[in-house]
Amino acid sequence: AWHNLAIRYPDVHFAVQGFLTEQLADAVPADRIRLIPWMSVADYPRGMRGMDIGCASVAPNHFNRCKTPIKAWEYTLAGATVVVSPTLYEQVVTDEQDGLIAESAAQWECALSRLIEAPDLRRRLWRAQRRRIAEHHALERTVEQWPRAWSQILEQCQSRVAA
């Protein structure tokens, strides 16, 4: 999808944070792709500044299903609208309401094209996802759940040691 988008939208630039695969490097002209290196936790949010659209895609496998959907939240809090794969992210993004969900390359290309061409749609989806994060994940709303979560983790560890 990125290859086709690079051809169709010559003013669009791409960024990859972390590891740039050979496939992605070959898909986009070198002068239009930016590699954001691994950063410390303190510096990490700085790497996402200036992004308009965040792509959060994971393959549908057991390893990825054990991850958290934090990447969608990070993009949103950095100011980007998200396009996500259903694996992992469909629990935190409602298609067409607060982000777009894509699975196939054709769906990714279509979703990204829509957002590139429609700044109003980007803003609407971004605002809705930001609101969702504030309503469901703000510290003041979840802080009371933390002691229970830590207690459950401790109990699970103790039962494993005892077994």
Backbone as a chain_set.jsonl record, in Angstrom:
{"seq": "AWHNLAIRYPDVHFAVQGFLTEQLADAVPADRIRLIPWMSVADYPRGMRGMDIGCASVAPNHFNRCKTPIKAWEYTLAGATVVVSPTLYEQVVTDEQDGLIAESAAQWECALSRLIEAPDLRRRLWRAQRRRIAEHHALERTVEQWPRAWSQILEQCQSRVAA", "coords": {"N": [[0.827, -1.196, 0.0], [1.959, 1.255, 0.781], [3.793, 1.731, -1.275], [2.14, 2.177, -3.529], [0.766, 4.427, -2.598], [2.858, 6.244, -2.363], [3.455, 6.71, -5.022], [1.043, 7.767, -5.958], [0.627, 10.023, -4.342], [2.736, 12.37, -4.38], [3.624, 14.27, -2.543], [3.447, 13.208, -0.041], [5.041, 12.052, 2.854], [6.804, 9.464, 4.611], [7.233, 7.722, 7.695], [9.105, 5.658, 9.852], [9.332, 4.222, 12.948], [11.874, 2.885, 14.778], [12.722, -0.148, 13.555], [13.505, -0.371, 10.183], [12.239, -2.208, 7.704], [13.482, -4.048, 4.883], [11.584, -4.356, 2.893], [9.78, -2.206, 3.331], [11.559, -0.071, 3.006], [12.19, -0.326, 0.312], [9.757, 0.252, -0.819], [9.151, 2.933, -0.832], [10.325, 6.073, -2.049], [13.657, 6.932, -1.187], [14.184, 9.559, -0.329], [11.832, 10.287, 0.783], [11.223, 8.891, 3.022], [11.528, 8.559, 6.462], [13.575, 7.461, 8.992], [13.06, 6.901, 12.268], [14.991, 6.639, 14.981], [15.463, 4.102, 17.574], [14.49, 5.107, 20.798], [14.963, 6.434, 24.122], [12.659, 5.809, 26.818], [11.825, 8.22, 27.885], [12.313, 9.987, 25.78], [10.85, 8.977, 23.707], [8.083, 9.808, 22.921], [8.635, 12.16, 21.512], [9.536, 11.344, 19.034], [7.273, 10.837, 17.541], [6.111, 13.217, 16.922], [4.532, 15.478, 14.685], [3.382, 13.679, 12.941], [0.679, 12.82, 10.84], [-0.945, 10.681, 10.254], [-1.17, 7.553, 11.699], [0.025, 4.282, 11.353], [-0.881, 1.23, 12.521], [-0.199, -1.877, 12.534], [-0.468, -5.334, 12.909], [0.335, -8.771, 12.526], [-2.027, -11.48, 12.414], [-1.5, -13.369, 14.856], [-0.645, -15.542, 17.655], [1.393, -14.421, 19.31], [1.217, -11.634, 18.731], [-1.386, -11.13, 19.585], [-1.077, -11.147, 22.287], [-0.009, -8.761, 22.955], [-0.285, -5.247, 23.897], [-2.634, -2.693, 22.911], [-1.308, -0.269, 22.753], [0.06, 1.269, 20.839], [-1.817, 2.486, 19.117], [-2.949, 4.318, 20.861], [-0.72, 5.865, 21.51], [-0.108, 7.067, 19.032], [-2.461, 8.588, 18.698], [-2.386, 10.324, 20.934], [-0.181, 11.745, 20.224], [-1.165, 13.248, 18.229], [-1.991, 12.133, 15.821], [-4.212, 10.601, 13.483], [-5.504, 7.267, 13.397], [-4.92, 4.286, 11.489], [-5.608, 0.973, 11.679], [-4.863, -2.541, 12.144], [-7.214, -5.262, 12.45], [-6.492, -7.277, 14.252], [-5.661, -7.19, 17.542], [-6.16, -4.35, 17.674], [-8.889, -3.838, 17.155], [-10.332, -3.844, 19.429], [-9.988, -1.37, 20.558], [-10.419, 0.566, 18.693], [-13.031, 1.824, 16.819], [-14.228, 1.202, 13.743], [-14.537, 3.751, 11.37], [-15.584, 5.462, 13.262], [-13.736, 6.314, 15.274], [-11.327, 5.96, 14.144], [-9.746, 4.071, 11.497], [-10.12, 0.761, 10.28], [-8.185, -1.699, 8.784], [-7.369, -4.516, 6.772], [-6.449, -6.065, 4.484], [-3.995, -5.363, 1.87], [-5.18, -3.771, -0.072], [-7.309, -2.653, 1.383], [-5.848, -1.187, 3.256], [-4.585, 0.669, 1.569], [-6.813, 2.033, 0.568], [-7.964, 3.095, 2.96], [-5.865, 4.731, 3.929], [-5.598, 6.482, 1.747], [-8.074, 7.792, 1.852], [-7.777, 9.236, 4.242], [-5.565, 10.822, 3.66], [-6.614, 12.464, 1.689], [-8.711, 13.742, 2.967], [-8.701, 15.973, 5.224], [-10.6, 16.889, 7.11], [-11.957, 14.552, 7.853], [-9.833, 13.176, 9.033], [-9.357, 14.843, 11.276], [-11.85, 14.604, 12.624], [-11.995, 11.834, 13.267], [-9.679, 11.619, 14.813], [-10.24, 13.34, 16.993], [-12.395, 11.963, 18.129], [-11.173, 9.524, 18.896], [-9.291, 10.489, 20.714], [-11.007, 11.483, 22.659], [-12.178, 9.08, 23.446], [-9.976, 7.772, 24.615], [-9.479, 9.507, 26.783], [-11.858, 9.161, 28.211], [-11.81, 6.44, 28.908], [-9.234, 5.696, 29.747], [-7.842, 7.541, 31.263], [-5.743, 8.496, 33.962], [-6.965, 9.347, 36.368], [-9.378, 8.036, 36.17], [-8.766, 5.369, 36.235], [-7.052, 4.771, 38.323], [-7.919, 3.586, 40.716], [-8.158, 0.943, 40.042], [-5.633, -0.092, 39.939], [-4.343, -1.089, 42.43], [-5.786, -3.512, 42.78], [-5.126, -4.866, 40.411], [-2.329, -5.155, 40.713], [-2.329, -6.757, 42.995], [-3.534, -9.089, 42.0], [-1.6, -9.891, 40.142], [0.558, -10.402, 41.867], [-0.559, -12.503, 43.399], [-0.847, -14.474, 41.397], [1.84, -14.918, 40.713], [2.809, -15.882, 43.174], [1.322, -18.234, 43.397], [2.344, -19.716, 41.286], [4.989, -20.076, 42.082], [4.594, -21.604, 44.356], [3.559, -23.897, 43.259]], "CA": [[0.0, 0.0, 0.0], [2.816, 2.44, 0.829], [4.365, 1.935, -2.606], [1.108, 2.795, -4.363], [0.498, 5.765, -2.07], [4.001, 7.1, -2.698], [3.3, 7.089, -6.44], [-0.183, 8.557, -6.117], [0.714, 11.269, -3.572], [4.167, 12.697, -4.345], [3.96, 15.153, -1.422], [3.336, 12.47, 1.217], [6.271, 11.476, 3.401], [6.572, 8.31, 5.449], [8.168, 7.589, 8.817], [9.112, 4.378, 10.556], [10.046, 4.348, 14.21], [12.487, 1.624, 15.164], [13.401, -0.94, 12.533], [13.001, -0.203, 8.822], [12.436, -3.441, 6.945], [13.895, -3.878, 3.488], [10.364, -4.234, 2.093], [9.294, -0.818, 3.43], [12.569, 0.814, 2.425], [12.075, -0.422, -1.146], [8.423, 0.661, -1.255], [9.018, 4.385, -0.832], [11.584, 6.744, -2.406], [14.516, 7.155, -0.02], [14.099, 10.942, 0.147], [10.503, 10.514, 1.369], [11.028, 8.039, 4.19], [12.367, 8.98, 7.588], [13.743, 6.458, 10.027], [13.159, 7.467, 13.61], [15.719, 5.588, 15.702], [14.996, 3.716, 18.908], [14.721, 6.195, 21.742], [14.66, 6.12, 25.515], [11.248, 5.994, 27.15], [11.591, 9.657, 28.089], [12.372, 10.7, 24.505], [10.029, 8.275, 22.729], [6.977, 10.581, 22.32], [9.174, 13.17, 20.6], [9.687, 10.735, 17.714], [5.992, 10.799, 16.827], [5.63, 14.568, 16.615], [4.414, 15.859, 13.291], [2.719, 12.657, 12.123], [-0.749, 13.056, 10.633], [-1.629, 9.388, 10.207], [-0.371, 6.474, 12.264], [-0.307, 2.926, 10.905], [-0.619, 0.234, 13.56], [-0.561, -3.15, 11.908], [0.188, -6.545, 13.395], [-0.155, -10.019, 11.928], [-2.948, -12.206, 13.3], [-0.916, -14.563, 15.464], [-0.739, -15.585, 19.117], [2.328, -13.462, 19.892], [0.672, -10.281, 18.614], [-2.607, -11.018, 20.388], [-0.66, -10.982, 23.684], [0.489, -7.392, 23.121], [-1.297, -4.243, 24.221], [-2.902, -1.8, 21.776], [-0.782, 1.046, 23.132], [0.529, 2.044, 19.686], [-2.931, 3.329, 18.656], [-3.078, 5.414, 21.819], [0.449, 6.737, 21.362], [-0.306, 7.892, 17.831], [-3.532, 9.551, 18.948], [-1.931, 11.351, 21.872], [0.808, 12.56, 19.514], [-1.887, 14.092, 17.282], [-2.241, 11.451, 14.551], [-5.342, 9.697, 13.292], [-4.957, 5.92, 13.224], [-5.434, 3.168, 10.702], [-5.117, -0.174, 12.44], [-5.311, -3.874, 11.756], [-8.186, -5.727, 13.434], [-5.801, -8.017, 15.306], [-5.219, -6.364, 18.661], [-6.656, -2.979, 17.75], [-10.331, -3.643, 17.004], [-10.905, -3.647, 20.759], [-9.831, 0.025, 20.991], [-10.768, 1.453, 17.583], [-14.275, 1.48, 16.136], [-14.066, 1.626, 12.353], [-15.309, 4.898, 10.889], [-15.999, 6.32, 14.37], [-12.594, 6.943, 15.915], [-10.168, 5.458, 13.42], [-10.116, 3.179, 10.402], [-9.569, -0.581, 10.407], [-7.846, -2.27, 7.475], [-6.718, -5.817, 6.88], [-5.712, -6.381, 3.261], [-3.237, -4.244, 1.298], [-6.138, -2.892, -0.752], [-8.026, -1.902, 2.415], [-4.905, -0.206, 3.799], [-4.423, 1.729, 0.583], [-8.063, 2.803, 0.54], [-8.099, 3.845, 4.213], [-4.851, 5.786, 3.966], [-5.968, 7.47, 0.72], [-9.182, 8.593, 2.38], [-7.281, 10.172, 5.248], [-4.697, 11.792, 2.989], [-7.443, 13.382, 0.905], [-9.79, 14.357, 3.752], [-8.25, 16.461, 6.533], [-11.728, 16.965, 8.044], [-12.167, 13.195, 8.354], [-8.723, 12.92, 9.965], [-9.605, 15.573, 12.529], [-13.018, 14.043, 13.309], [-11.63, 10.537, 13.836], [-8.687, 11.859, 15.853], [-10.932, 13.883, 18.177], [-13.2, 10.902, 18.732], [-10.275, 8.581, 19.568], [-8.731, 11.193, 21.876], [-12.083, 11.497, 23.651], [-12.304, 7.704, 23.937], [-8.842, 7.535, 25.512], [-9.709, 10.282, 28.011], [-12.977, 8.572, 28.947], [-11.574, 5.071, 29.368], [-7.871, 5.377, 30.161], [-7.209, 8.601, 32.048], [-5.269, 8.026, 35.258], [-7.959, 9.585, 37.429], [-10.476, 7.08, 36.009], [-8.3, 3.987, 36.375], [-6.111, 4.615, 39.435], [-8.466, 2.685, 41.727], [-8.013, -0.438, 39.574], [-4.231, -0.492, 40.013], [-4.022, -2.0, 43.544], [-6.373, -4.823, 42.498], [-4.321, -5.498, 39.354], [-1.044, -5.562, 41.296], [-2.61, -7.889, 43.897], [-3.754, -10.275, 41.161], [-0.294, -10.297, 39.599], [1.307, -10.981, 42.982], [-1.165, -13.799, 43.712], [-0.495, -15.415, 40.322], [3.266, -15.25, 40.87], [2.966, -16.714, 44.363], [0.762, -19.569, 43.139], [3.279, -20.406, 40.396], [6.15, -20.452, 42.889], [4.15, -22.657, 45.269], [3.206, -25.113, 42.506]], "C": [[0.873, 1.263, 0.0], [3.419, 2.739, -0.532], [3.36, 2.664, -3.503], [0.797, 4.215, -3.9], [1.627, 6.729, -2.408], [3.923, 7.569, -4.147], [2.145, 8.074, -6.598], [-0.108, 9.933, -5.447], [2.183, 11.669, -3.416], [4.579, 13.62, -3.2], [3.894, 14.453, -0.067], [4.69, 11.879, 1.589], [5.907, 10.391, 4.404], [7.62, 8.269, 6.557], [7.997, 6.21, 9.435], [9.927, 4.577, 11.82], [10.576, 2.975, 14.6], [13.224, 0.979, 14.015], [12.735, -0.757, 11.177], [13.295, -1.477, 8.042], [12.844, -3.109, 5.517], [12.673, -3.656, 2.596], [9.817, -2.806, 2.142], [10.284, 0.16, 2.804], [12.478, 0.822, 0.902], [10.753, 0.126, -1.674], [8.293, 2.163, -1.484], [10.353, 5.009, -1.248], [12.366, 7.139, -1.146], [14.41, 8.579, 0.534], [12.749, 11.26, 0.795], [10.21, 9.587, 2.539], [12.029, 8.446, 5.253], [12.393, 7.852, 8.605], [13.941, 7.177, 11.351], [13.811, 6.388, 14.459], [15.044, 5.222, 17.021], [15.376, 4.827, 19.864], [14.449, 5.701, 23.152], [13.175, 6.366, 25.749], [10.93, 7.482, 27.299], [11.527, 10.423, 26.77], [11.388, 10.16, 23.461], [8.89, 9.113, 22.127], [7.444, 11.633, 21.313], [9.288, 12.625, 19.174], [8.413, 10.748, 16.891], [5.459, 12.178, 16.471], [5.571, 14.801, 15.115], [3.766, 14.816, 12.393], [1.234, 12.985, 12.025], [-1.553, 11.765, 10.723], [-0.681, 8.334, 10.759], [-0.881, 5.127, 11.782], [0.089, 1.938, 11.999], [-1.125, -1.113, 13.042], [0.233, -4.283, 12.527], [-0.458, -7.753, 12.731], [-1.061, -10.738, 12.923], [-2.321, -13.501, 13.833], [-0.944, -14.434, 16.989], [0.164, -14.542, 19.779], [1.748, -12.05, 19.878], [-0.597, -10.09, 19.433], [-2.295, -10.833, 21.872], [-0.115, -9.582, 23.962], [-0.635, -6.479, 23.591], [-1.504, -3.355, 22.993], [-2.361, -0.392, 21.988], [-0.359, 1.895, 21.93], [-0.582, 2.965, 19.15], [-3.093, 4.534, 19.579], [-1.916, 6.391, 21.697], [0.297, 7.643, 20.142], [-1.343, 8.981, 18.098], [-3.048, 10.677, 19.85], [-0.834, 12.225, 21.284], [0.151, 13.427, 18.439], [-2.228, 13.441, 15.956], [-3.524, 10.625, 14.597], [-4.777, 8.312, 13.007], [-5.717, 5.09, 12.194], [-4.791, 1.95, 11.347], [-5.579, -1.483, 11.821], [-6.293, -4.358, 12.817], [-7.548, -6.532, 14.569], [-5.285, -7.019, 16.319], [-5.964, -5.037, 18.769], [-8.171, -2.829, 17.633], [-11.022, -3.497, 18.356], [-10.83, -2.19, 21.219], [-10.125, 1.034, 19.891], [-12.062, 0.932, 16.96], [-14.196, 2.077, 14.744], [-15.061, 2.72, 11.988], [-15.789, 5.829, 11.999], [-14.828, 7.045, 15.021], [-11.265, 6.441, 15.341], [-10.67, 4.612, 12.261], [-9.421, 1.843, 10.618], [-9.368, -1.14, 9.01], [-7.117, -3.588, 7.682], [-5.876, -6.133, 5.651], [-4.943, -5.153, 2.777], [-4.178, -3.255, 0.611], [-6.923, -2.055, 0.261], [-7.125, -0.835, 3.042], [-4.746, 0.964, 2.832], [-5.649, 2.63, 0.542], [-8.2, 3.673, 1.788], [-7.106, 5.001, 4.265], [-5.139, 6.87, 2.934], [-7.068, 8.382, 1.222], [-8.674, 9.639, 3.362], [-6.352, 11.22, 4.649], [-5.536, 12.868, 2.308], [-8.476, 14.149, 1.736], [-9.311, 14.799, 5.136], [-9.369, 16.559, 7.564], [-12.032, 15.595, 8.656], [-11.07, 12.843, 9.355], [-8.985, 13.582, 11.309], [-10.759, 14.97, 13.311], [-12.672, 12.719, 13.99], [-10.638, 10.705, 14.98], [-9.342, 12.365, 17.13], [-11.726, 12.794, 18.895], [-12.32, 9.893, 19.475], [-9.654, 9.228, 20.813], [-9.755, 11.239, 23.01], [-12.246, 10.108, 24.278], [-11.187, 7.374, 24.937], [-9.064, 8.25, 26.842], [-10.81, 9.653, 28.86], [-12.636, 7.228, 29.568], [-10.2, 4.82, 29.992], [-7.167, 6.466, 30.948], [-6.866, 8.075, 33.44], [-6.323, 8.196, 36.344], [-9.149, 8.629, 37.34], [-10.044, 5.637, 36.306], [-7.445, 3.735, 37.611], [-6.628, 3.646, 40.497], [-8.343, 1.214, 41.321], [-6.592, -0.961, 39.766], [-3.924, -1.409, 41.2], [-4.575, -3.413, 43.324], [-5.556, -5.572, 41.447], [-2.99, -5.989, 39.919], [-1.238, -6.747, 42.237], [-2.819, -9.175, 43.11], [-2.446, -10.787, 40.576], [0.533, -10.986, 40.683], [0.77, -12.368, 43.336], [-0.816, -14.846, 42.657], [0.959, -15.838, 40.438], [3.478, -16.168, 42.061], [2.433, -18.115, 44.135], [1.668, -20.372, 42.202], [4.502, -20.902, 41.168], [5.793, -21.63, 43.796], [3.893, -23.982, 44.542], [4.377, -25.948, 42.108]], "O": [[0.564, 2.229, -0.698], [3.541, 3.907, -0.902], [3.701, 3.651, -4.154], [0.588, 5.106, -4.724], [1.38, 7.898, -2.706], [4.287, 8.704, -4.455], [2.266, 9.086, -7.288], [-0.709, 10.893, -5.927], [2.806, 11.333, -2.409], [5.77, 13.742, -2.912], [4.251, 15.047, 0.95], [5.385, 11.292, 0.761], [4.817, 10.408, 4.976], [8.749, 8.725, 6.376], [6.89, 5.677, 9.524], [11.067, 5.04, 11.774], [9.812, 2.019, 14.734], [14.238, 1.5, 13.55], [11.53, -0.968, 11.042], [14.451, -1.788, 7.754], [12.576, -2.016, 5.018], [12.72, -2.862, 1.657], [9.433, -2.255, 1.11], [9.879, 1.115, 2.142], [12.669, 1.864, 0.274], [10.646, 0.434, -2.861], [7.43, 2.611, -2.239], [11.407, 4.522, -0.841], [11.791, 7.619, -0.169], [14.533, 8.78, 1.742], [12.542, 12.365, 1.295], [9.071, 9.507, 2.997], [13.212, 8.65, 4.979], [11.348, 7.353, 9.023], [14.876, 7.959, 11.52], [13.229, 5.317, 14.638], [14.172, 5.939, 17.513], [16.451, 5.416, 19.754], [13.789, 4.68, 23.351], [12.518, 7.053, 24.965], [9.867, 7.936, 26.875], [10.779, 11.394, 26.649], [11.128, 10.815, 22.452], [8.747, 9.123, 20.904], [6.722, 11.955, 20.37], [9.148, 13.381, 18.212], [8.47, 10.677, 15.664], [4.447, 12.285, 15.779], [6.454, 14.372, 14.371], [3.616, 15.05, 11.194], [0.61, 13.379, 13.011], [-2.687, 11.753, 11.202], [0.471, 8.238, 10.335], [-2.084, 4.866, 11.804], [1.262, 1.831, 12.354], [-2.313, -1.426, 13.11], [1.455, -4.204, 12.654], [-1.649, -7.746, 12.418], [-0.88, -10.616, 14.135], [-2.585, -14.588, 13.318], [-1.226, -13.367, 17.536], [-0.261, -13.857, 20.709], [1.783, -11.351, 20.89], [-0.852, -8.991, 19.924], [-3.162, -10.406, 22.634], [0.207, -9.264, 25.107], [-1.793, -6.89, 23.672], [-0.63, -3.282, 22.13], [-2.909, 0.572, 21.452], [-0.414, 3.123, 22.0], [-0.307, 4.103, 18.772], [-3.346, 5.646, 19.115], [-2.108, 7.604, 21.771], [0.545, 8.846, 20.22], [-1.131, 10.148, 17.768], [-3.276, 11.852, 19.56], [-0.579, 13.322, 21.782], [0.819, 14.245, 17.807], [-2.708, 14.119, 15.047], [-3.866, 10.032, 15.62], [-3.692, 8.19, 12.439], [-6.937, 5.172, 12.048], [-3.575, 1.905, 11.536], [-6.556, -1.525, 11.073], [-6.223, -3.918, 13.965], [-8.008, -6.476, 15.71], [-4.545, -6.1, 15.969], [-6.359, -4.646, 19.867], [-8.697, -1.774, 17.985], [-12.175, -3.071, 18.419], [-11.524, -1.805, 22.16], [-10.085, 2.24, 20.136], [-12.172, -0.245, 16.618], [-14.109, 3.293, 14.577], [-16.257, 2.621, 12.263], [-16.348, 6.886, 11.708], [-14.908, 8.243, 15.292], [-10.223, 6.503, 15.994], [-11.876, 4.456, 12.07], [-8.28, 1.791, 11.079], [-10.257, -1.067, 8.161], [-6.353, -3.755, 8.633], [-4.692, -6.441, 5.784], [-5.208, -4.036, 3.221], [-3.989, -2.042, 0.705], [-7.175, -0.874, 0.021], [-7.571, 0.277, 3.325], [-4.772, 2.123, 3.247], [-5.526, 3.854, 0.488], [-8.516, 4.858, 1.685], [-7.474, 6.124, 4.609], [-4.946, 8.054, 3.212], [-7.009, 9.599, 1.043], [-9.093, 10.795, 3.317], [-6.351, 12.373, 5.079], [-5.194, 14.05, 2.354], [-9.056, 15.117, 1.244], [-9.497, 14.074, 6.114], [-9.137, 16.343, 8.753], [-12.331, 15.498, 9.846], [-11.352, 12.274, 10.409], [-8.848, 12.951, 12.357], [-10.671, 14.832, 14.531], [-13.015, 12.508, 15.153], [-10.736, 10.02, 15.998], [-9.04, 11.883, 18.221], [-11.723, 12.721, 20.124], [-12.678, 9.452, 20.567], [-9.511, 8.575, 21.846], [-9.409, 11.055, 24.177], [-12.429, 9.982, 25.489], [-11.437, 6.767, 25.978], [-8.858, 7.665, 27.905], [-10.708, 9.617, 30.086], [-13.128, 6.909, 30.65], [-10.022, 3.827, 30.697], [-5.989, 6.317, 31.27], [-7.622, 7.295, 34.019], [-6.547, 7.289, 37.147], [-9.854, 8.43, 38.329], [-10.884, 4.786, 36.596], [-7.142, 2.581, 37.915], [-5.828, 2.948, 41.12], [-8.419, 0.333, 42.177], [-6.382, -2.174, 39.754], [-3.286, -2.442, 40.995], [-3.91, -4.398, 43.645], [-5.322, -6.773, 41.579], [-2.571, -7.112, 39.637], [-0.401, -7.648, 42.274], [-2.335, -10.234, 43.509], [-2.218, -11.996, 40.526], [1.135, -12.032, 40.44], [1.545, -13.301, 43.549], [-0.521, -15.991, 43.0], [1.27, -17.018, 40.272], [4.242, -17.129, 41.975], [3.016, -19.086, 44.617], [1.745, -21.595, 42.323], [4.987, -22.009, 40.936], [6.596, -22.544, 43.979], [3.997, -25.054, 45.137], [4.206, -26.989, 41.474]]}, "num_chains": 1, "name": "protein.A"}
